[in-house]
Coordinates of C-alpha atoms (C1' of nucleotides) in Angstrom, one line a residue:
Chain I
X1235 CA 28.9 19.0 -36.2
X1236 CA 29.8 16.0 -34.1
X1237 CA 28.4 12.9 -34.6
X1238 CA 24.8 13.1 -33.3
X1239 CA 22.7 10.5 -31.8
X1240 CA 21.1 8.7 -35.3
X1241 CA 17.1 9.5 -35.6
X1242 CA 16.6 6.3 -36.1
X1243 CA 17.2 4.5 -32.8
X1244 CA 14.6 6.6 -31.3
X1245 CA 12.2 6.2 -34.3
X1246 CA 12.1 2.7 -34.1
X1247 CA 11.9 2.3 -30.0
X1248 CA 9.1 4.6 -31.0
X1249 CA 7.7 2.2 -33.1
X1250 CA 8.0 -0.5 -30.8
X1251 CA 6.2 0.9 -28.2
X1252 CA 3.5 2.0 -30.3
X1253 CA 3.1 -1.6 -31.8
X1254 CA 3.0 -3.1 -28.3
X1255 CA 0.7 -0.7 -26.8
X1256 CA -2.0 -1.1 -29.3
X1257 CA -1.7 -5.2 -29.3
X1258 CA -1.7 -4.7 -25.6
X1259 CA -5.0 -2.9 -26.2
X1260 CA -6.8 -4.8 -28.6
X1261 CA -5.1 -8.1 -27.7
X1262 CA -4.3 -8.4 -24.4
X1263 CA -1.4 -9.3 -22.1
X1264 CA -0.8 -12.6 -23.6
X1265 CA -0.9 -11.2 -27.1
X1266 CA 2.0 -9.4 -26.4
X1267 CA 5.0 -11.3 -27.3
X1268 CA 8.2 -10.3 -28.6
X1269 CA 7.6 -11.7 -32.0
X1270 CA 4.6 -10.4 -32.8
X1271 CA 5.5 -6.7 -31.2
X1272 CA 8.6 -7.3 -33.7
X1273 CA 6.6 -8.0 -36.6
X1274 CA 3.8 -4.9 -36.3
X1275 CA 6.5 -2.7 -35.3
X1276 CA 8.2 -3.9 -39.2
X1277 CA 11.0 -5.0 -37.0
X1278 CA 13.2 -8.4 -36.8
X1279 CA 12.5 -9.9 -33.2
X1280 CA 16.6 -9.2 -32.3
X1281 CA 15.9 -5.5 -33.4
X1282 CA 14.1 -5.1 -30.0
X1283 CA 16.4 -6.7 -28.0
X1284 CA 19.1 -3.7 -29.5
X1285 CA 17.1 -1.4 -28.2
X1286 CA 15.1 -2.5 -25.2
X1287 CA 16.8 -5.3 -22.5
X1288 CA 14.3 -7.7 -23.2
X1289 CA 10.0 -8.2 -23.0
X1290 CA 9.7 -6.4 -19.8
X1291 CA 11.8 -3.9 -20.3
X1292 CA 9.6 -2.9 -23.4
X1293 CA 6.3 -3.9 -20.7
X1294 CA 8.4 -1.5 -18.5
X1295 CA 9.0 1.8 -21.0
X1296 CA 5.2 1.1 -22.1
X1297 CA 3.9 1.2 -17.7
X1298 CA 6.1 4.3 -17.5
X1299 CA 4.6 6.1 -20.7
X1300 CA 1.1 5.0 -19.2
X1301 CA 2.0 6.8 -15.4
X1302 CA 3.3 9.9 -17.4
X1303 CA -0.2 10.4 -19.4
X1304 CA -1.9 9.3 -16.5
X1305 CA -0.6 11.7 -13.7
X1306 CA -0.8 14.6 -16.8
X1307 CA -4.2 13.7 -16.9
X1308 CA -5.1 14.1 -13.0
X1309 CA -3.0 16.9 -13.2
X1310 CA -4.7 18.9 -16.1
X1311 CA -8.1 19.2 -14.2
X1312 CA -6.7 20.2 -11.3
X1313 CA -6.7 24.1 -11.9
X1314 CA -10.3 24.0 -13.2
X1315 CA -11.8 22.3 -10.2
X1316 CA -13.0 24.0 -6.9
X1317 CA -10.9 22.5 -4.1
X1318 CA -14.0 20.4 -2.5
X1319 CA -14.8 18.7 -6.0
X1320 CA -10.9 17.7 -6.6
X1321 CA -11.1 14.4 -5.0
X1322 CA -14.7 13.6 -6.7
X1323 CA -13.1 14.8 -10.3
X1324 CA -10.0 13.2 -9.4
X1325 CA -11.9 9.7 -9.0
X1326 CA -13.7 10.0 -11.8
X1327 CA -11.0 10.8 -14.3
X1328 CA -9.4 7.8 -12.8
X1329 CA -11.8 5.8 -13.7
X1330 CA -12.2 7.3 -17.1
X1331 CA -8.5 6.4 -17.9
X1332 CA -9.1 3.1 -16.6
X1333 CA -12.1 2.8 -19.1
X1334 CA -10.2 4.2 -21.9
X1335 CA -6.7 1.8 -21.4
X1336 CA -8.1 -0.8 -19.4
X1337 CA -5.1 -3.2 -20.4
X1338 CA -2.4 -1.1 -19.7
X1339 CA -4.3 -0.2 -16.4
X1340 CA -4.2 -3.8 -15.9
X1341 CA -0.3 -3.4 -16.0
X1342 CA 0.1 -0.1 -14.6
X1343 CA -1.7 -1.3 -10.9
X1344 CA -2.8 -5.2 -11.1
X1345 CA 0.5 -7.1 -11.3
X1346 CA -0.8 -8.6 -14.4
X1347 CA 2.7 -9.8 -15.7
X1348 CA 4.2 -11.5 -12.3
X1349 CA 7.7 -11.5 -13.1
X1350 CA 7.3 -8.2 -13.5
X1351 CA 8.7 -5.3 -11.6
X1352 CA 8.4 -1.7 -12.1
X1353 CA 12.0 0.0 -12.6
X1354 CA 12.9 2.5 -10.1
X1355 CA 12.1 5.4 -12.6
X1356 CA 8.3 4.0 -13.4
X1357 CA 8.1 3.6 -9.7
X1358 CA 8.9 7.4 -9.7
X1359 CA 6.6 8.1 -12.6
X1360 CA 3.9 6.5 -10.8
X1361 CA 4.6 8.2 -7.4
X1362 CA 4.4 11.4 -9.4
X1363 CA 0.6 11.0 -9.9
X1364 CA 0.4 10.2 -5.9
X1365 CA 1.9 13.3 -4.9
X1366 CA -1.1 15.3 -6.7
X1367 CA -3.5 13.3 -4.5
X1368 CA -1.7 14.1 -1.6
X1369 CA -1.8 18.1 -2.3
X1370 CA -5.2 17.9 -2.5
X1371 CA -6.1 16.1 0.5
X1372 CA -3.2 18.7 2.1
X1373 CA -5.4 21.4 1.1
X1374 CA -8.8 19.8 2.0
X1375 CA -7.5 19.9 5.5
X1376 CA -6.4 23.4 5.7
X1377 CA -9.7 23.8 4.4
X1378 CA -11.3 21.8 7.2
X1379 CA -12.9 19.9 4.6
X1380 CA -11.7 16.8 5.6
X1381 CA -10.4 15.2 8.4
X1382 CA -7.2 15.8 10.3
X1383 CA -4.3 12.6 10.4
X1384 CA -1.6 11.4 8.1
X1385 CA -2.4 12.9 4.4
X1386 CA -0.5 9.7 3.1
X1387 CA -2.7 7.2 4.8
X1388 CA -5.4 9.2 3.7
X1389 CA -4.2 9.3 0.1
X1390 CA -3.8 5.2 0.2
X1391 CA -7.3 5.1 1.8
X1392 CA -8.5 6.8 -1.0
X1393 CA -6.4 5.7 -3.9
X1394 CA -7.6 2.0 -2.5
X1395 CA -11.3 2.9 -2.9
X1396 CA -11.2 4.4 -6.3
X1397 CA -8.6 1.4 -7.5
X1398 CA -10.8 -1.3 -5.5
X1399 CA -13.8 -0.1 -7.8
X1400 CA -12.3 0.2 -10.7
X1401 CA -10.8 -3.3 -10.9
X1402 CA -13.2 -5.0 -9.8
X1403 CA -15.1 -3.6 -12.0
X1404 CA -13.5 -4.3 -15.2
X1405 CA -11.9 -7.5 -14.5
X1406 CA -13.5 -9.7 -11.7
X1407 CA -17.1 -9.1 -11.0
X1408 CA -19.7 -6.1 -11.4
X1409 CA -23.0 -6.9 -10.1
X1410 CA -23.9 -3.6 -10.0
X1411 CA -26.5 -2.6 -13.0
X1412 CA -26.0 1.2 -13.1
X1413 CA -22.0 1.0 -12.7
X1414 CA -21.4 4.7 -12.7
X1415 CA -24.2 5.9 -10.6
X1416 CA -22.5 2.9 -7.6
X1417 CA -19.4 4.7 -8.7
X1418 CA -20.6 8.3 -7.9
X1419 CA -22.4 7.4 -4.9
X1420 CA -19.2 5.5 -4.0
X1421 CA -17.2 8.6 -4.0
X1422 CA -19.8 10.5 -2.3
X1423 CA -19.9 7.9 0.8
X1424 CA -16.0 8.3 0.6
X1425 CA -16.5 11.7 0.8
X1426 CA -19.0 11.6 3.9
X1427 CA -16.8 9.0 6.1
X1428 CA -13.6 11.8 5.3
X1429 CA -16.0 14.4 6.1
X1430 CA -14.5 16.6 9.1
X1431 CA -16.2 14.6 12.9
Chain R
X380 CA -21.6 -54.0 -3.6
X381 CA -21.9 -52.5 -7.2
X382 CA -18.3 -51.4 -8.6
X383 CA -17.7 -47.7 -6.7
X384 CA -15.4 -45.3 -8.1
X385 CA -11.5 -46.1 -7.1
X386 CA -9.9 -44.2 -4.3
X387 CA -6.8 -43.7 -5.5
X388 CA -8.7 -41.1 -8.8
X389 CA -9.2 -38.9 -5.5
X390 CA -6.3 -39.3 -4.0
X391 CA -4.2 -37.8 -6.6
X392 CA -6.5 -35.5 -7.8
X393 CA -6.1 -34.1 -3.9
X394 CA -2.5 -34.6 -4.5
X395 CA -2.4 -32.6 -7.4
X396 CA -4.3 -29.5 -5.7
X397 CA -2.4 -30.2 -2.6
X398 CA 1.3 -29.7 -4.3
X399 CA -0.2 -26.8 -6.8
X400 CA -1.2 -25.2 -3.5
X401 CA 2.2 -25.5 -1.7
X402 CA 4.3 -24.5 -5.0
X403 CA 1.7 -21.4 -5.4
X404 CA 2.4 -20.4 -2.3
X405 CA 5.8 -21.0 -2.0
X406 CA 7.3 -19.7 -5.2
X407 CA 4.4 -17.8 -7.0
X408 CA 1.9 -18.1 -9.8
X409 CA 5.0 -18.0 -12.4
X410 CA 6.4 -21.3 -10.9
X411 CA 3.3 -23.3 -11.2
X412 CA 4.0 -25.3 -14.3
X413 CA 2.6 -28.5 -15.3
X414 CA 5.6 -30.4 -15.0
X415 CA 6.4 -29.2 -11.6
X416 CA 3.5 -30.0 -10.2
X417 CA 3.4 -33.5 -11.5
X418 CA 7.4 -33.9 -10.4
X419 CA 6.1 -32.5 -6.4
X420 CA 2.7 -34.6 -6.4
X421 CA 5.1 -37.5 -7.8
X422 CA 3.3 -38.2 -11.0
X423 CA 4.0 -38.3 -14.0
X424 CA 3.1 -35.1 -16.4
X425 CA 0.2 -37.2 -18.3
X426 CA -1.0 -37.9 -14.9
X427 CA -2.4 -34.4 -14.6
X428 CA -4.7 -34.8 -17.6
X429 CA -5.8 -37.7 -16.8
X430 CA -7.9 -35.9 -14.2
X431 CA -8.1 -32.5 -15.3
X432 CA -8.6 -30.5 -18.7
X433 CA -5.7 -28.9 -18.3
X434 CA -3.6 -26.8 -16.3
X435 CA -6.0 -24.1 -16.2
X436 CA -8.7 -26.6 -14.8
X437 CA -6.1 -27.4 -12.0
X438 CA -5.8 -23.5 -11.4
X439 CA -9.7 -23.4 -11.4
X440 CA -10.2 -26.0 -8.6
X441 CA -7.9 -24.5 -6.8
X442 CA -9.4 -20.9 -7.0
X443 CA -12.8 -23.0 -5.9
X444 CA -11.4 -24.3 -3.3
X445 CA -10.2 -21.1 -2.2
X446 CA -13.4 -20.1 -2.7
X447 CA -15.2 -22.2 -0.1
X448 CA -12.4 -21.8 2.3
X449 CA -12.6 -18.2 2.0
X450 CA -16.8 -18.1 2.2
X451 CA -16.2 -20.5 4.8
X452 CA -13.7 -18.0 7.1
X453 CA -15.9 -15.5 6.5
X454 CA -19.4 -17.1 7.7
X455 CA -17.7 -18.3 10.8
X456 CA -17.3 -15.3 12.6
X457 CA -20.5 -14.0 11.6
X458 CA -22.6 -15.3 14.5
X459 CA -20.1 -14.3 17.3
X460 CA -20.4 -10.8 16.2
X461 CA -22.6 -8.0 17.1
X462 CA -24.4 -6.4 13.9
X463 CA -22.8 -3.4 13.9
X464 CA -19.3 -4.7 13.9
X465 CA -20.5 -7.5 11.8
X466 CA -19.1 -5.3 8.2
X467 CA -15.3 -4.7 10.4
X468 CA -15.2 -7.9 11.4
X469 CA -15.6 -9.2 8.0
X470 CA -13.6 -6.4 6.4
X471 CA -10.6 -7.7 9.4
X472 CA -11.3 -11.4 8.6
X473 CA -10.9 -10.0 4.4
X474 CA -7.0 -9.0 4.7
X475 CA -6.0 -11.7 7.3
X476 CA -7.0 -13.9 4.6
X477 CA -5.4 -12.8 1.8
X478 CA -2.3 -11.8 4.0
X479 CA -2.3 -15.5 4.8
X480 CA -2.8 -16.9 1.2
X481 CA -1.1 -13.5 -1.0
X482 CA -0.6 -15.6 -4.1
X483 CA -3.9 -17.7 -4.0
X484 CA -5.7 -14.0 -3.4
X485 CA -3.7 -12.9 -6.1
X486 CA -5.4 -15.7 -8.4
X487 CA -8.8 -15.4 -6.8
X488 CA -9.5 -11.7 -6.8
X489 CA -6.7 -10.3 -9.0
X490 CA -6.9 -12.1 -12.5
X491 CA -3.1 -12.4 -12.2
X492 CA -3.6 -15.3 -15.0
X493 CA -5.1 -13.3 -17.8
X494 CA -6.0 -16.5 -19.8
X495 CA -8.1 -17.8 -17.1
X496 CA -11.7 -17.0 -16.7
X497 CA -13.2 -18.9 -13.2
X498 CA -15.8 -21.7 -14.2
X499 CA -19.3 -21.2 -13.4
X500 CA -19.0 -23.1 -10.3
X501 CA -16.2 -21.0 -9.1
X502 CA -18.0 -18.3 -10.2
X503 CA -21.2 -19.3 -8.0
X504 CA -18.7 -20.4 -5.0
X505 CA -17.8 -16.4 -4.7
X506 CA -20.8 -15.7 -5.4
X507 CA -21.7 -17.5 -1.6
X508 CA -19.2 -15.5 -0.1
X509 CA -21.0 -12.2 -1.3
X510 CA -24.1 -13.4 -0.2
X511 CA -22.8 -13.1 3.3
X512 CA -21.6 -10.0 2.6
X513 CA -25.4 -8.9 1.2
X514 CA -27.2 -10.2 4.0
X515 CA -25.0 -8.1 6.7
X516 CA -25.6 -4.7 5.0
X517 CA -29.9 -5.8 4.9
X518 CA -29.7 -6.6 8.7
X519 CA -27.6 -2.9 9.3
X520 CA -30.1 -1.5 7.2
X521 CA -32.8 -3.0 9.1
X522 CA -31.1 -2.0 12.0
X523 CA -31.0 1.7 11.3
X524 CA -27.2 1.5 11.2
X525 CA -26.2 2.1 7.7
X526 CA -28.5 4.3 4.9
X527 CA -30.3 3.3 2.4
X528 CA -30.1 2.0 -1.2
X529 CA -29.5 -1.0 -3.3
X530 CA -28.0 -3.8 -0.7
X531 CA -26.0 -4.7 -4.0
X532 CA -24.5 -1.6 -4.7
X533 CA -23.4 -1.0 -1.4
X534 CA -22.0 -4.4 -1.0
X535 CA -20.3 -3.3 -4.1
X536 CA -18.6 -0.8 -2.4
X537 CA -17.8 -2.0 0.6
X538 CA -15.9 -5.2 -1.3
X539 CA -14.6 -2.5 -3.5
X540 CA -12.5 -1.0 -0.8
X541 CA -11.2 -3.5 1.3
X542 CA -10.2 -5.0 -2.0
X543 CA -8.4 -2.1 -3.1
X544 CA -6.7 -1.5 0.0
X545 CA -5.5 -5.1 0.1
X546 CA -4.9 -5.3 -3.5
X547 CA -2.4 -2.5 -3.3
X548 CA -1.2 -3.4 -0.3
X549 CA 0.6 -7.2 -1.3
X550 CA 1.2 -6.2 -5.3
X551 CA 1.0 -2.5 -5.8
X552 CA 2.8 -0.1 -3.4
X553 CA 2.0 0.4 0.3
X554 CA 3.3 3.6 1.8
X555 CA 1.4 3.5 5.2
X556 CA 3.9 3.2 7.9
X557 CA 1.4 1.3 10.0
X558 CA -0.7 -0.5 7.5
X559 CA -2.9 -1.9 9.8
X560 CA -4.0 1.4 11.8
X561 CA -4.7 2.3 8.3
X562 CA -6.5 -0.6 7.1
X563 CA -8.6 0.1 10.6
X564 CA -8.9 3.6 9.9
X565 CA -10.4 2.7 6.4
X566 CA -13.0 0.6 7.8
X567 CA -14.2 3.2 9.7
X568 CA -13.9 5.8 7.7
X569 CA -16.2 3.2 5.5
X570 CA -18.5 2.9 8.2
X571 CA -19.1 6.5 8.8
X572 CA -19.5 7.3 5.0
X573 CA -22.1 4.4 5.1
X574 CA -24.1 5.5 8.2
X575 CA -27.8 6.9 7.7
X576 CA -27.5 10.3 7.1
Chain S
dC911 C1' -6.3 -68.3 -10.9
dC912 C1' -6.1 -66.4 -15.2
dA913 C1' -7.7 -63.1 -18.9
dT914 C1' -9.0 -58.6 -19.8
dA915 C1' -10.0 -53.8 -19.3
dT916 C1' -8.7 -50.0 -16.9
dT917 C1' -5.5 -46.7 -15.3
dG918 C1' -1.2 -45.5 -14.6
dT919 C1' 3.7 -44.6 -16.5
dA920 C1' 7.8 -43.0 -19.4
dG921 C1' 9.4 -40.6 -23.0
dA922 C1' 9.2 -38.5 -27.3
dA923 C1' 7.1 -35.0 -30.0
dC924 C1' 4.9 -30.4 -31.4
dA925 C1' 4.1 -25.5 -31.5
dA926 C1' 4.9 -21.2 -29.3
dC927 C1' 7.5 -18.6 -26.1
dG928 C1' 11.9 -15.5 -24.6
dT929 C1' 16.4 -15.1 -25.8
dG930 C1' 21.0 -15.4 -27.9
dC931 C1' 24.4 -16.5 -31.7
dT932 C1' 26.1 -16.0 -36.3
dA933 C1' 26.5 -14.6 -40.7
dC934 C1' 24.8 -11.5 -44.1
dT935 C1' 23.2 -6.8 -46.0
dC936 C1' 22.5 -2.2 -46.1
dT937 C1' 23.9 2.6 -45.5
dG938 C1' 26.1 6.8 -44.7
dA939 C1' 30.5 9.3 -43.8
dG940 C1' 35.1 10.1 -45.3
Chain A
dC1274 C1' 34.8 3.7 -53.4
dT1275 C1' 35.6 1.8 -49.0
dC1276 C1' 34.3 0.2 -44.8
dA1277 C1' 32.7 0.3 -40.0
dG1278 C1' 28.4 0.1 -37.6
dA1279 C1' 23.6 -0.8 -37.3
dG1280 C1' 19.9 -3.7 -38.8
dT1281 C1' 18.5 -8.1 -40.7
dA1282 C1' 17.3 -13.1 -41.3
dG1283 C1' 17.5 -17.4 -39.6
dC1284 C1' 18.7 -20.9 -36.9
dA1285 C1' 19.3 -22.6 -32.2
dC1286 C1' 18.4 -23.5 -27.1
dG1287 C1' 15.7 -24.2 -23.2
dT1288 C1' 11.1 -24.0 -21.2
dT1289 C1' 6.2 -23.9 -21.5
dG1290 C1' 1.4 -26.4 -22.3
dT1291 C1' -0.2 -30.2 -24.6
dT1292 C1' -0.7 -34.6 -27.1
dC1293 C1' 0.7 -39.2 -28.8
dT1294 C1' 2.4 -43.7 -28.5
dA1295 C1' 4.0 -47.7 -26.4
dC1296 C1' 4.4 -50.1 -22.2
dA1297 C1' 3.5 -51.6 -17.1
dA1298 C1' 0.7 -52.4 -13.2
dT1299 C1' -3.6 -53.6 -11.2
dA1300 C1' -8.3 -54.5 -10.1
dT1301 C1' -12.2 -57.1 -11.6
dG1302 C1' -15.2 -60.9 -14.0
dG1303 C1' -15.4 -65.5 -15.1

DNA sequence: CCATATTGTAGAACAACGTGCTACTCTGAG
DNA sequence: CTCAGAGTAGCACGTTGTTCTACAATATGG
């Protein structure tokens, strides 16, 4: 058997990621510095850098990892849901992954780390999660659900009024006392100004 | 005359916002350090603290002052404009704003320094510029033009969107060819969503 | 007009940060 | 057992926010 690929490596950029996603998460972005990612992980701080290219190319695999769950998890409800509830279910499980990993939502859609950039394959990872917005809305219009025009500007219209609530909602201002009820009725106006006319 | 406070405390206090503002602007949130400013406002480092707390009071009065500018845009236009355009006028006046000022929208709306948390007088000087926002939706209500329901929530949501399509517009992704037909389209997609129904 | 208190300056210093270098240690394959 | 390669510790550099100290300028009271 040739030499393989050791176990290891992977183990331990594993590990990394795992340490930096949960003191992203209970921390916050400015916890999460190489030393201290270094030191949960069980790792010396130049261990990372033989493994990763530096801090944001950890922030990087860690925004990629969060697109892949996140488009698996608009994607999984997909098959269960009539086709003129997807966009409702779709909002709300985008919501509910905000709620659960509001942090690395933070990263994932906020620009929360400005020198950061997403690599070209998080960009794809994230544009992944897009295209199953844009099937629906395809299908919506077959359907004459919805409105005829350009299914991408109707996905951005819609991804901005789910992503609009939901960050403004967890990080600059919610003056709204029943939070998901504005949410739902949110969706429903959405749903009424798409609404075939 | 009893001993009145010295002019030149003001003037470098302005002097200080002024060059924050300008290197904000110019070269981004991660370029406004301390020592830069001082160097551009032609003080020395010290100088800074001498009149603010810190660099994250300097970053507060500028976000109030952005503040009152923006509350200040925004209540202009109100009385040239009919009622029911009042809400896409102000939803226009939202994005020329922040296309104007990206990187002081990016502080304002977008908590693009996580450490910072507004003051309570920046807190209350956004708070003026949802007021506006509040009192536009009672008179359309008023007026028959929009449904019912909390003026709140439904201020909620209108901020909601034309903050997440402006949001993801400047940091996130924008994949409308024509970003502002879609902005427009948005507005009244809002609109017709929002109507009495 | 001078003495004094105030307000500015320069410059060093500190801790924490991302990052890189160097020298040591472990480990697994032959 | 040997030894190359991967991992380590630890120091180092430059930059950041922040603070301290010592000094200069300047406005005000007598």
């Amino acid at each position: 058997m040739v030499s393989r690929k050791r176990t290891s490596s992977n183990e331990i950029e594993d590990l990394v990621l795992a340490s930096a996603l949960q003191i992203l998460e209970e921390r916050g972005v400015e916890a999460l510095t190489v030393r201290d990612i270094a030191r949960h992980a069980g790792v010396a701080p130049m261990g990372i850098y033989n493994h990763f290219a530096g801090k944001l190319d950890v922030v990087d695999a860690l925004v990629h990892q969060g697109h892949v769950q996140f488009a698996e998890t608009l994607g999984r409800l997909v098959p269960s849901s009539p086709a003129e509830h997807r966009l409702i279910d779709s909002g709300l499980a985008y919501r509910h992954f905000a709620h659960d990993h509001p942090r690395l939502y933070q990263l994932m859609f906020m620009h929360s780390i400005p020198s950061y950039q997403p690599s070209v394959e998080t960009a794809q990872a994230m544009a992944r999660s897009i295209r199953v917005l844009i099937d629906d809305i395809e299908q919506l219009q077959l359907a004459g659900d919805i409105r005829a025009g350009d299914p991408l500007a109707i996905a951005q219209e819609v991804w901005s009024i789910v992503h609009g609530y939901v960050s403004l909602e967890l990080f600059t201002l919610n003056f709204s006392s029943t939070p998901e009820e504005t949410y739902r009725q949110l969706l429903d106006d959405m749903m009424a100004g798409l609404r075939a006319r």
